[in-house]
PDB file of C-alpha atoms and ligand atoms in Angstrom:
ATOM      1  CA  MET U 235     -35.114   6.323  35.712  1.00 37.00           C
ATOM      2  CA  GLY U 236     -33.798   3.376  37.632  1.00 39.00           C
ATOM      3  CA  GLU U 237     -33.548   5.171  40.906  1.00 42.00           C
ATOM      4  CA  PHE U 238     -37.142   6.096  40.272  1.00 45.00           C
ATOM      5  CA  GLU U 239     -38.060   7.150  43.733  1.00 56.00           C
ATOM      6  CA  LYS U 240     -41.759   7.220  44.236  1.00 64.00           C
ATOM      7  CA  SER U 241     -43.086  10.708  44.651  1.00 79.00           C
ATOM      8  CA  ILE U 242     -46.809  10.024  45.110  1.00 88.00           C
ATOM      9  CA  PHE U 243     -48.007   7.740  47.875  1.00 92.00           C
ATOM     10  CA  ASN U 244     -51.350   5.998  47.766  1.00 94.00           C
ATOM     11  CA  ILE U 245     -53.082   5.921  51.119  1.00 96.00           C
ATOM     12  CA  LEU U 246     -56.290   4.063  51.909  1.00 97.00           C
ATOM     13  CA  VAL U 247     -58.157   5.423  54.943  1.00 98.00           C
ATOM     14  CA  VAL U 248     -60.918   3.280  56.401  1.00 98.00           C
ATOM     15  CA  ASP U 249     -63.319   4.487  59.089  1.00 97.00           C
ATOM     16  CA  ASP U 250     -67.077   4.285  59.580  1.00 97.00           C
ATOM     17  CA  ASP U 251     -67.050   7.838  60.940  1.00 96.00           C
ATOM     18  CA  GLU U 252     -67.178  10.303  58.051  1.00 96.00           C
ATOM     19  CA  ASN U 253     -65.808  13.044  60.334  1.00 95.00           C
ATOM     20  CA  VAL U 254     -62.660  11.005  60.920  1.00 95.00           C
ATOM     21  CA  LEU U 255     -62.194  10.519  57.172  1.00 96.00           C
ATOM     22  CA  GLN U 256     -62.533  14.251  56.594  1.00 96.00           C
ATOM     23  CA  LEU U 257     -60.094  15.008  59.404  1.00 95.00           C
ATOM     24  CA  VAL U 258     -57.477  12.611  58.001  1.00 96.00           C
ATOM     25  CA  LYS U 259     -57.913  14.249  54.599  1.00 95.00           C
ATOM     26  CA  ILE U 260     -57.083  17.603  56.185  1.00 95.00           C
ATOM     27  CA  ILE U 261     -54.133  16.242  58.171  1.00 94.00           C
ATOM     28  CA  LEU U 262     -52.653  14.581  55.086  1.00 94.00           C
ATOM     29  CA  ALA U 263     -53.490  17.338  52.615  1.00 93.00           C
ATOM     30  CA  ASP U 264     -50.332  17.270  50.532  1.00 89.00           C
ATOM     31  CA  ARG U 265     -49.649  16.727  46.844  1.00 87.00           C
ATOM     32  CA  LYS U 266     -47.501  13.706  47.681  1.00 90.00           C
ATOM     33  CA  TYR U 267     -50.508  11.843  49.136  1.00 93.00           C
ATOM     34  CA  ASN U 268     -53.242  10.342  47.030  1.00 94.00           C
ATOM     35  CA  LEU U 269     -56.049   9.461  49.454  1.00 96.00           C
ATOM     36  CA  VAL U 270     -58.872   7.010  48.911  1.00 96.00           C
ATOM     37  CA  THR U 271     -61.454   6.436  51.655  1.00 97.00           C
ATOM     38  CA  ALA U 272     -63.787   3.617  52.656  1.00 97.00           C
ATOM     39  CA  HIS U 273     -66.392   3.329  55.417  1.00 97.00           C
ATOM     40  CA  ASP U 274     -65.849  -0.289  56.447  1.00 97.00           C
ATOM     41  CA  GLY U 275     -63.641  -3.293  55.751  1.00 96.00           C
ATOM     42  CA  GLN U 276     -65.864  -4.599  52.992  1.00 96.00           C
ATOM     43  CA  GLU U 277     -65.872  -1.313  51.085  1.00 97.00           C
ATOM     44  CA  ALA U 278     -62.094  -1.168  51.588  1.00 97.00           C
ATOM     45  CA  LEU U 279     -61.685  -4.638  50.053  1.00 96.00           C
ATOM     46  CA  ASP U 280     -63.808  -3.544  47.096  1.00 95.00           C
ATOM     47  CA  LYS U 281     -61.694  -0.429  46.601  1.00 94.00           C
ATOM     48  CA  LEU U 282     -58.514  -2.523  46.536  1.00 93.00           C
ATOM     49  CA  GLY U 283     -59.715  -3.928  43.223  1.00 84.00           C
ATOM     50  CA  ASN U 284     -58.365  -0.915  41.375  1.00 82.00           C
ATOM     51  CA  PHE U 285     -56.279   0.911  43.970  1.00 90.00           C
ATOM     52  CA  ARG U 286     -52.876  -0.198  45.225  1.00 90.00           C
ATOM     53  CA  PRO U 287     -52.173   1.517  48.559  1.00 94.00           C
ATOM     54  CA  ASP U 288     -48.702   2.065  49.962  1.00 93.00           C
ATOM     55  CA  ILE U 289     -50.225   2.677  53.361  1.00 95.00           C
ATOM     56  CA  ILE U 290     -53.522   1.594  54.878  1.00 97.00           C
ATOM     57  CA  ILE U 291     -54.831   3.530  57.875  1.00 97.00           C
ATOM     58  CA  CYS U 292     -57.724   1.635  59.360  1.00 97.00           C
ATOM     59  CA  ASP U 293     -60.239   2.005  62.162  1.00 96.00           C
ATOM     60  CA  ILE U 294     -60.968  -1.102  64.255  1.00 94.00           C
ATOM     61  CA  LEU U 295     -64.633  -0.890  65.222  1.00 93.00           C
ATOM     62  CA  MET U 296     -66.692  -0.793  62.030  1.00 95.00           C
ATOM     63  CA  PRO U 297     -69.854  -2.487  60.729  1.00 94.00           C
ATOM     64  CA  ASN U 298     -69.787  -5.347  58.183  1.00 92.00           C
ATOM     65  CA  LEU U 299     -66.059  -6.132  58.210  1.00 95.00           C
ATOM     66  CA  ASP U 300     -64.145  -4.674  61.160  1.00 94.00           C
ATOM     67  CA  GLY U 301     -60.473  -3.641  61.221  1.00 95.00           C
ATOM     68  CA  TYR U 302     -59.196  -7.006  62.430  1.00 94.00           C
ATOM     69  CA  GLN U 303     -61.160  -8.907  59.799  1.00 95.00           C
ATOM     70  CA  PHE U 304     -60.042  -6.547  57.028  1.00 96.00           C
ATOM     71  CA  ARG U 305     -56.432  -6.881  58.192  1.00 95.00           C
ATOM     72  CA  ASP U 306     -56.719 -10.680  58.168  1.00 94.00           C
ATOM     73  CA  ALA U 307     -58.288 -10.629  54.704  1.00 94.00           C
ATOM     74  CA  ILE U 308     -55.243  -9.009  53.099  1.00 94.00           C
ATOM     75  CA  ARG U 309     -52.438  -9.947  55.500  1.00 90.00           C
ATOM     76  CA  ASP U 310     -51.069 -12.929  53.561  1.00 86.00           C
ATOM     77  CA  ARG U 311     -51.598 -11.584  50.061  1.00 87.00           C
ATOM     78  CA  ASP U 312     -48.281 -11.081  48.244  1.00 83.00           C
ATOM     79  CA  GLU U 313     -49.311  -7.824  46.613  1.00 84.00           C
ATOM     80  CA  TYR U 314     -49.566  -6.185  50.056  1.00 88.00           C
ATOM     81  CA  TYR U 315     -46.291  -7.387  51.491  1.00 83.00           C
ATOM     82  CA  LEU U 316     -44.830  -3.889  51.229  1.00 84.00           C
ATOM     83  CA  THR U 317     -47.994  -2.097  52.308  1.00 91.00           C
ATOM     84  CA  SER U 318     -47.814  -0.499  55.744  1.00 93.00           C
ATOM     85  CA  PHE U 319     -50.867  -1.145  57.869  1.00 95.00           C
ATOM     86  CA  ILE U 320     -51.769   1.302  60.633  1.00 95.00           C
ATOM     87  CA  PHE U 321     -54.627   0.892  63.075  1.00 94.00           C
ATOM     88  CA  MET U 322     -56.309   4.028  64.363  1.00 93.00           C
ATOM     89  CA  SER U 323     -58.642   3.506  67.248  1.00 90.00           C
ATOM     90  CA  ALA U 324     -59.970   4.801  70.525  1.00 88.00           C
ATOM     91  CA  LYS U 325     -59.375   1.262  71.804  1.00 80.00           C
ATOM     92  CA  THR U 326     -56.178   1.944  73.681  1.00 78.00           C
ATOM     93  CA  THR U 327     -55.911  -0.635  76.430  1.00 85.00           C
ATOM     94  CA  THR U 328     -52.808  -2.799  76.475  1.00 87.00           C
ATOM     95  CA  GLU U 329     -54.972  -5.703  75.380  1.00 88.00           C
ATOM     96  CA  ASP U 330     -56.152  -3.748  72.338  1.00 85.00           C
ATOM     97  CA  ARG U 331     -52.620  -2.795  71.348  1.00 84.00           C
ATOM     98  CA  VAL U 332     -51.360  -6.361  71.813  1.00 88.00           C
ATOM     99  CA  ARG U 333     -54.179  -7.595  69.618  1.00 88.00           C
ATOM    100  CA  GLY U 334     -53.108  -5.063  66.994  1.00 86.00           C
ATOM    101  CA  ILE U 335     -49.524  -6.278  67.180  1.00 86.00           C
ATOM    102  CA  GLU U 336     -50.715  -9.870  66.853  1.00 90.00           C
ATOM    103  CA  HIS U 337     -52.465  -8.881  63.640  1.00 90.00           C
ATOM    104  CA  GLY U 338     -49.123  -7.694  62.301  1.00 87.00           C
ATOM    105  CA  VAL U 339     -49.880  -3.998  62.116  1.00 91.00           C
ATOM    106  CA  ASP U 340     -46.956  -1.618  61.712  1.00 91.00           C
ATOM    107  CA  ALA U 341     -48.234   1.185  63.905  1.00 90.00           C
ATOM    108  CA  TYR U 342     -51.100   2.201  66.143  1.00 90.00           C
ATOM    109  CA  ILE U 343     -52.596   5.686  66.199  1.00 91.00           C
ATOM    110  CA  THR U 344     -54.901   6.479  69.092  1.00 89.00           C
ATOM    111  CA  LYS U 345     -57.993   8.622  68.787  1.00 89.00           C
ATOM    112  CA  PRO U 346     -58.385  11.481  69.286  1.00 90.00           C
ATOM    113  CA  PHE U 347     -55.429  12.259  67.019  1.00 88.00           C
ATOM    114  CA  ASP U 348     -52.415  14.296  67.815  1.00 91.00           C
ATOM    115  CA  VAL U 349     -51.859  15.858  64.389  1.00 92.00           C
ATOM    116  CA  VAL U 350     -48.084  16.077  64.749  1.00 93.00           C
ATOM    117  CA  GLU U 351     -47.847  12.442  65.873  1.00 93.00           C
ATOM    118  CA  PHE U 352     -50.169  11.349  63.066  1.00 94.00           C
ATOM    119  CA  ARG U 353     -47.988  12.985  60.406  1.00 93.00           C
ATOM    120  CA  ALA U 354     -44.815  11.644  62.036  1.00 94.00           C
ATOM    121  CA  ILE U 355     -46.135   8.072  61.958  1.00 94.00           C
ATOM    122  CA  VAL U 356     -47.179   8.337  58.307  1.00 94.00           C
ATOM    123  CA  ASN U 357     -43.807   9.847  57.370  1.00 93.00           C
ATOM    124  CA  SER U 358     -41.864   7.115  59.145  1.00 93.00           C
ATOM    125  CA  MET U 359     -43.984   4.463  57.386  1.00 92.00           C
ATOM    126  CA  ILE U 360     -43.128   6.082  54.058  1.00 90.00           C
ATOM    127  CA  LYS U 361     -39.416   6.074  54.853  1.00 90.00           C
ATOM    128  CA  LYS U 362     -39.575   2.429  55.870  1.00 88.00           C
ATOM    129  CA  ARG U 363     -41.518   1.606  52.749  1.00 86.00           C
ATOM    130  CA  LEU U 364     -38.921   3.288  50.500  1.00 86.00           C
ATOM    131  CA  GLN U 365     -36.098   1.409  52.220  1.00 87.00           C
ATOM    132  CA  LEU U 366     -37.904  -1.901  51.902  1.00 87.00           C
ATOM    133  CA  GLU U 367     -38.713  -1.234  48.276  1.00 84.00           C
ATOM    134  CA  ARG U 368     -35.083  -0.451  47.559  1.00 86.00           C
ATOM    135  CA  LEU U 369     -33.910  -3.633  49.255  1.00 90.00           C
ATOM    136  CA  VAL U 370     -36.482  -5.834  47.628  1.00 90.00           C
ATOM    137  CA  ASN U 371     -36.309  -4.424  44.094  1.00 92.00           C
ATOM    138  CA  HIS U 372     -32.705  -3.413  43.523  1.00 95.00           C
ATOM    139  CA  ASP U 373     -29.490  -5.250  42.829  1.00 96.00           C
ATOM    140  CA  ALA U 374     -27.143  -4.613  45.753  1.00 94.00           C
ATOM    141  CA  LEU U 375     -23.977  -4.172  43.644  1.00 96.00           C
ATOM    142  CA  THR U 376     -25.189  -2.048  40.740  1.00 97.00           C
ATOM    143  CA  HIS U 377     -28.281  -0.402  42.312  1.00 94.00           C
ATOM    144  CA  VAL U 378     -30.363  -0.974  39.188  1.00 97.00           C
ATOM    145  CA  TYR U 379     -33.453  -3.202  39.390  1.00 97.00           C
ATOM    146  CA  ASN U 380     -32.894  -6.864  40.164  1.00 97.00           C
ATOM    147  CA  LYS U 381     -34.125  -9.600  37.871  1.00 97.00           C
ATOM    148  CA  ARG U 382     -37.444 -10.231  39.601  1.00 94.00           C
ATOM    149  CA  LYS U 383     -38.357  -6.550  39.501  1.00 94.00           C
ATOM    150  CA  ILE U 384     -37.348  -5.826  35.900  1.00 97.00           C
ATOM    151  CA  ILE U 385     -39.194  -8.933  34.670  1.00 97.00           C
ATOM    152  CA  GLY U 386     -42.286  -7.820  36.577  1.00 94.00           C
ATOM    153  CA  GLU U 387     -42.032  -4.378  34.997  1.00 95.00           C
ATOM    154  CA  LEU U 388     -41.652  -5.914  31.552  1.00 97.00           C
ATOM    155  CA  ASP U 389     -44.808  -7.968  32.061  1.00 95.00           C
ATOM    156  CA  ARG U 390     -46.655  -4.827  33.059  1.00 93.00           C
ATOM    157  CA  GLU U 391     -45.373  -2.832  30.090  1.00 96.00           C
ATOM    158  CA  LEU U 392     -46.269  -5.638  27.694  1.00 97.00           C
ATOM    159  CA  GLN U 393     -49.840  -5.564  29.002  1.00 95.00           C
ATOM    160  CA  ARG U 394     -49.950  -1.950  27.873  1.00 93.00           C
ATOM    161  CA  VAL U 395     -48.550  -2.886  24.475  1.00 96.00           C
ATOM    162  CA  LYS U 396     -51.327  -5.458  24.120  1.00 95.00           C
ATOM    163  CA  ARG U 397     -53.956  -2.940  25.140  1.00 93.00           C
ATOM    164  CA  TYR U 398     -52.797   0.114  23.202  1.00 93.00           C
ATOM    165  CA  GLY U 399     -50.510  -1.305  20.536  1.00 92.00           C
ATOM    166  CA  ASN U 400     -47.691   1.199  21.004  1.00 95.00           C
ATOM    167  CA  PRO U 401     -44.242  -0.211  20.304  1.00 97.00           C
ATOM    168  CA  LEU U 402     -41.865  -1.211  23.085  1.00 98.00           C
ATOM    169  CA  SER U 403     -38.276  -2.340  22.639  1.00 98.00           C
ATOM    170  CA  ILE U 404     -36.058  -4.347  24.906  1.00 98.00           C
ATOM    171  CA  LEU U 405     -32.301  -4.336  24.811  1.00 98.00           C
ATOM    172  CA  ILE U 406     -30.175  -7.022  26.427  1.00 98.00           C
ATOM    173  CA  ILE U 407     -26.549  -5.999  26.866  1.00 98.00           C
ATOM    174  CA  ASP U 408     -23.657  -8.169  27.942  1.00 98.00           C
ATOM    175  CA  ILE U 409     -20.133  -7.041  28.806  1.00 98.00           C
ATOM    176  CA  ASP U 410     -17.630  -8.568  26.361  1.00 98.00           C
ATOM    177  CA  HIS U 411     -14.959 -10.854  27.819  1.00 97.00           C
ATOM    178  CA  PHE U 412     -15.988  -9.990  31.347  1.00 97.00           C
ATOM    179  CA  LYS U 413     -14.402 -13.142  32.746  1.00 96.00           C
ATOM    180  CA  GLN U 414     -11.034 -11.847  31.537  1.00 97.00           C
ATOM    181  CA  VAL U 415     -11.595  -8.595  33.428  1.00 96.00           C
ATOM    182  CA  ASN U 416     -12.099 -10.543  36.640  1.00 96.00           C
ATOM    183  CA  ASP U 417      -9.171 -12.877  35.926  1.00 97.00           C
ATOM    184  CA  THR U 418      -6.789 -10.053  35.046  1.00 96.00           C
ATOM    185  CA  HIS U 419      -7.782  -7.342  37.507  1.00 97.00           C
ATOM    186  CA  GLY U 420      -9.553  -9.247  40.292  1.00 96.00           C
ATOM    187  CA  HIS U 421     -13.178  -9.313  41.387  1.00 95.00           C
ATOM    188  CA  PRO U 422     -13.256  -5.937  43.154  1.00 95.00           C
ATOM    189  CA  GLU U 423     -12.230  -4.214  39.896  1.00 96.00           C
ATOM    190  CA  GLY U 424     -14.716  -6.397  38.039  1.00 97.00           C
ATOM    191  CA  ASP U 425     -17.412  -5.177  40.407  1.00 97.00           C
ATOM    192  CA  THR U 426     -16.390  -1.581  39.690  1.00 97.00           C
ATOM    193  CA  VAL U 427     -16.772  -2.258  35.969  1.00 98.00           C
ATOM    194  CA  LEU U 428     -20.262  -3.676  36.513  1.00 98.00           C
ATOM    195  CA  ALA U 429     -21.331  -0.762  38.687  1.00 97.00           C
ATOM    196  CA  THR U 430     -19.900   1.828  36.281  1.00 98.00           C
ATOM    197  CA  ILE U 431     -21.593   0.333  33.260  1.00 98.00           C
ATOM    198  CA  ALA U 432     -24.910   0.065  35.099  1.00 98.00           C
ATOM    199  CA  GLU U 433     -24.629   3.700  36.175  1.00 97.00           C
ATOM    200  CA  THR U 434     -23.699   4.843  32.665  1.00 97.00           C
ATOM    201  CA  ALA U 435     -26.683   3.021  31.193  1.00 97.00           C
ATOM    202  CA  LEU U 436     -29.000   4.304  33.917  1.00 96.00           C
ATOM    203  CA  ASN U 437     -27.933   7.895  33.324  1.00 96.00           C
ATOM    204  CA  SER U 438     -28.491   7.520  29.600  1.00 96.00           C
ATOM    205  CA  LEU U 439     -32.146   6.524  29.968  1.00 96.00           C
ATOM    206  CA  ARG U 440     -35.285   8.609  29.714  1.00 92.00           C
ATOM    207  CA  ALA U 441     -37.573   8.801  32.744  1.00 92.00           C
ATOM    208  CA  ILE U 442     -39.896   6.101  31.387  1.00 94.00           C
ATOM    209  CA  ASP U 443     -37.110   3.613  30.579  1.00 97.00           C
ATOM    210  CA  MET U 444     -35.941   0.924  32.982  1.00 97.00           C
ATOM    211  CA  ILE U 445     -32.864  -1.202  33.513  1.00 98.00           C
ATOM    212  CA  GLY U 446     -32.276  -4.326  35.573  1.00 98.00           C
ATOM    213  CA  ARG U 447     -29.451  -6.795  36.109  1.00 98.00           C
ATOM    214  CA  ILE U 448     -30.572 -10.196  34.862  1.00 97.00           C
ATOM    215  CA  GLY U 449     -27.300 -12.129  35.002  1.00 95.00           C
ATOM    216  CA  GLY U 450     -23.688 -11.825  36.120  1.00 95.00           C
ATOM    217  CA  GLU U 451     -22.705  -9.280  33.474  1.00 97.00           C
ATOM    218  CA  GLU U 452     -26.016  -9.046  31.652  1.00 98.00           C
ATOM    219  CA  PHE U 453     -28.582  -6.246  31.827  1.00 98.00           C
ATOM    220  CA  LEU U 454     -32.093  -5.911  30.456  1.00 98.00           C
ATOM    221  CA  LEU U 455     -33.289  -2.475  29.380  1.00 98.00           C
ATOM    222  CA  ILE U 456     -36.937  -1.686  28.724  1.00 98.00           C
ATOM    223  CA  LEU U 457     -37.622   1.171  26.310  1.00 98.00           C
ATOM    224  CA  PRO U 458     -41.364   1.901  26.250  1.00 97.00           C
ATOM    225  CA  GLU U 459     -42.856   3.808  23.305  1.00 96.00           C
ATOM    226  CA  THR U 460     -39.748   3.016  21.283  1.00 97.00           C
ATOM    227  CA  ASP U 461     -39.730   1.313  17.905  1.00 97.00           C
ATOM    228  CA  LEU U 462     -36.881  -0.786  16.539  1.00 97.00           C
ATOM    229  CA  ASN U 463     -35.193   2.138  14.838  1.00 97.00           C
ATOM    230  CA  GLY U 464     -35.291   4.305  17.957  1.00 97.00           C
ATOM    231  CA  ALA U 465     -33.931   1.447  20.041  1.00 98.00           C
ATOM    232  CA  LEU U 466     -31.061   0.876  17.598  1.00 98.00           C
ATOM    233  CA  ILE U 467     -30.059   4.541  17.736  1.00 97.00           C
ATOM    234  CA  TYR U 468     -30.176   4.564  21.547  1.00 97.00           C
ATOM    235  CA  ALA U 469     -28.337   1.244  21.922  1.00 98.00           C
ATOM    236  CA  ASP U 470     -25.524   2.174  19.590  1.00 98.00           C
ATOM    237  CA  ARG U 471     -25.031   5.469  21.407  1.00 98.00           C
ATOM    238  CA  LEU U 472     -24.839   3.559  24.713  1.00 98.00           C
ATOM    239  CA  ARG U 473     -22.388   1.085  23.184  1.00 98.00           C
ATOM    240  CA  MET U 474     -20.091   3.932  22.116  1.00 98.00           C
ATOM    241  CA  MET U 475     -20.386   5.675  25.486  1.00 98.00           C
ATOM    242  CA  ILE U 476     -19.326   2.497  27.281  1.00 98.00           C
ATOM    243  CA  ALA U 477     -16.469   1.819  24.856  1.00 98.00           C
ATOM    244  CA  ALA U 478     -15.125   5.298  25.671  1.00 98.00           C
ATOM    245  CA  LEU U 479     -15.054   4.705  29.453  1.00 98.00           C
ATOM    246  CA  VAL U 480     -11.821   4.245  31.360  1.00 97.00           C
ATOM    247  CA  ILE U 481     -12.783   2.454  34.545  1.00 97.00           C
ATOM    248  CA  GLY U 482     -11.251   2.090  37.990  1.00 93.00           C
ATOM    249  CA  ALA U 483      -7.694   2.233  39.287  1.00 92.00           C
ATOM    250  CA  ASN U 484      -6.435  -0.005  36.487  1.00 94.00           C
ATOM    251  CA  ASP U 485      -7.911   2.088  33.646  1.00 96.00           C
ATOM    252  CA  ILE U 486      -9.971  -0.829  32.395  1.00 97.00           C
ATOM    253  CA  LYS U 487     -11.644  -0.525  29.008  1.00 97.00           C
ATOM    254  CA  VAL U 488     -14.511  -2.784  28.037  1.00 98.00           C
ATOM    255  CA  THR U 489     -17.072  -3.099  25.292  1.00 98.00           C
ATOM    256  CA  ILE U 490     -20.611  -4.418  25.256  1.00 98.00           C
ATOM    257  CA  SER U 491     -22.670  -6.442  22.849  1.00 98.00           C
ATOM    258  CA  GLY U 492     -26.407  -5.989  22.627  1.00 98.00           C
ATOM    259  CA  GLY U 493     -29.516  -7.598  21.211  1.00 98.00           C
ATOM    260  CA  ILE U 494     -32.772  -5.756  20.529  1.00 98.00           C
ATOM    261  CA  ALA U 495     -36.285  -7.072  20.127  1.00 98.00           C
ATOM    262  CA  THR U 496     -39.397  -4.960  19.650  1.00 98.00           C
ATOM    263  CA  ALA U 497     -43.001  -5.575  20.601  1.00 98.00           C
ATOM    264  CA  PRO U 498     -45.362  -6.126  18.956  1.00 96.00           C
ATOM    265  CA  VAL U 499     -43.386  -6.780  15.735  1.00 96.00           C
ATOM    266  CA  HIS U 500     -41.118  -9.548  17.039  1.00 97.00           C
ATOM    267  CA  ALA U 501     -43.333 -10.844  19.850  1.00 97.00           C
ATOM    268  CA  VAL U 502     -45.819  -9.534  22.400  1.00 96.00           C
ATOM    269  CA  ASP U 503     -45.217 -12.044  25.187  1.00 97.00           C
ATOM    270  CA  ARG U 504     -42.296 -11.804  27.552  1.00 97.00           C
ATOM    271  CA  GLU U 505     -40.588 -15.133  26.930  1.00 98.00           C
ATOM    272  CA  PRO U 506     -40.488 -15.062  23.135  1.00 98.00           C
ATOM    273  CA  LEU U 507     -39.510 -11.386  23.192  1.00 98.00           C
ATOM    274  CA  ILE U 508     -36.579 -12.070  25.524  1.00 98.00           C
ATOM    275  CA  ARG U 509     -35.609 -15.103  23.458  1.00 98.00           C
ATOM    276  CA  LYS U 510     -35.518 -12.949  20.305  1.00 98.00           C
ATOM    277  CA  ALA U 511     -33.321 -10.347  22.012  1.00 98.00           C
ATOM    278  CA  ASP U 512     -31.099 -13.126  23.367  1.00 98.00           C
ATOM    279  CA  GLU U 513     -30.671 -14.609  19.907  1.00 98.00           C
ATOM    280  CA  ALA U 514     -29.754 -11.185  18.542  1.00 98.00           C
ATOM    281  CA  LEU U 515     -27.237 -10.751  21.369  1.00 98.00           C
ATOM    282  CA  TYR U 516     -25.743 -14.136  20.540  1.00 98.00           C
ATOM    283  CA  GLU U 517     -25.404 -13.043  16.936  1.00 98.00           C
ATOM    284  CA  ALA U 518     -23.643  -9.830  18.034  1.00 98.00           C
ATOM    285  CA  LYS U 519     -21.172 -11.943  20.000  1.00 98.00           C
ATOM    286  CA  ARG U 520     -20.596 -14.313  17.102  1.00 98.00           C
ATOM    287  CA  ALA U 521     -20.075 -11.448  14.666  1.00 98.00           C
ATOM    288  CA  GLY U 522     -17.151 -10.156  16.732  1.00 97.00           C
ATOM    289  CA  ARG U 523     -18.706  -8.331  19.776  1.00 98.00           C
ATOM    290  CA  ASP U 524     -18.807  -4.557  20.439  1.00 98.00           C
ATOM    291  CA  ARG U 525     -21.941  -4.253  18.368  1.00 98.00           C
ATOM    292  CA  ILE U 526     -25.752  -4.120  18.557  1.00 98.00           C
ATOM    293  CA  VAL U 527     -27.892  -6.547  16.549  1.00 98.00           C
ATOM    294  CA  ASN U 528     -31.651  -6.525  16.223  1.00 97.00           C
ATOM    295  CA  ALA U 529     -33.988  -9.500  16.162  1.00 97.00           C
ATOM    296  CA  ARG U 530     -35.329 -10.674  12.833  1.00 91.00           C
TER     297      ARG U 530
HETATM  298 MG1   MG W 180     -65.385   3.046  64.178  1.00 65.35          MG
END
């Protein structure tokens, strides 16, 4: 669901000393860690082709590509902007540590390891990562995904549709006459309405579904493995749930309108699929609101 906290963390451990790799595997032996190892910077780069680490723990002195060079190779790549990078090294002079800091590493573990310190550093990196992820991916008011994140997720899900052909539906919902809510009750109450509706929708979703805020009072829901009929049943249930809410200090009642489009029947690319759902939403509005319409 939307609060979808990660529960498995991918960790890439890079060291030319096989004993160190084995030791780290023992220290981090936990179901929540998925460890991949590499013996030098070059092998690590190769592994990144089909592995997306949350944390990289990397030796400095290694053949082929050393720790500094590997760090520099990925430092400015967008896909690693949330990845924590930890150096582990016996190089512990001030100069070494400063050089690590200059390479933008998040932490420095000195060899030989103190097991307790090692685990503490990894745990604090994970906490930081979760906080960052929350900030970067979620809408501050409603706590569902923000537009950038939900669009990214839709692109990823549509790749799966193209590969496997399973249906996926999207639902765009818009709160009816939301401007009147703000005008009548003020923006703080309007914000409460937005947050309540987002929470209601979020709680109504299955674990694989996603919701994001894509406009002022507009939300995009992604329903993987769901055909048009399934999406219509879900959306109408959500519509009725929201119509039954009594929100905030002023007992505000609102309704939503929604438009559904399904891949691959209506479109398989993001833009045409969203356009179809938008057109259906527009039709729901024109037909009198408080209703769900599907794309044709
Ligand atoms: Mg080494």
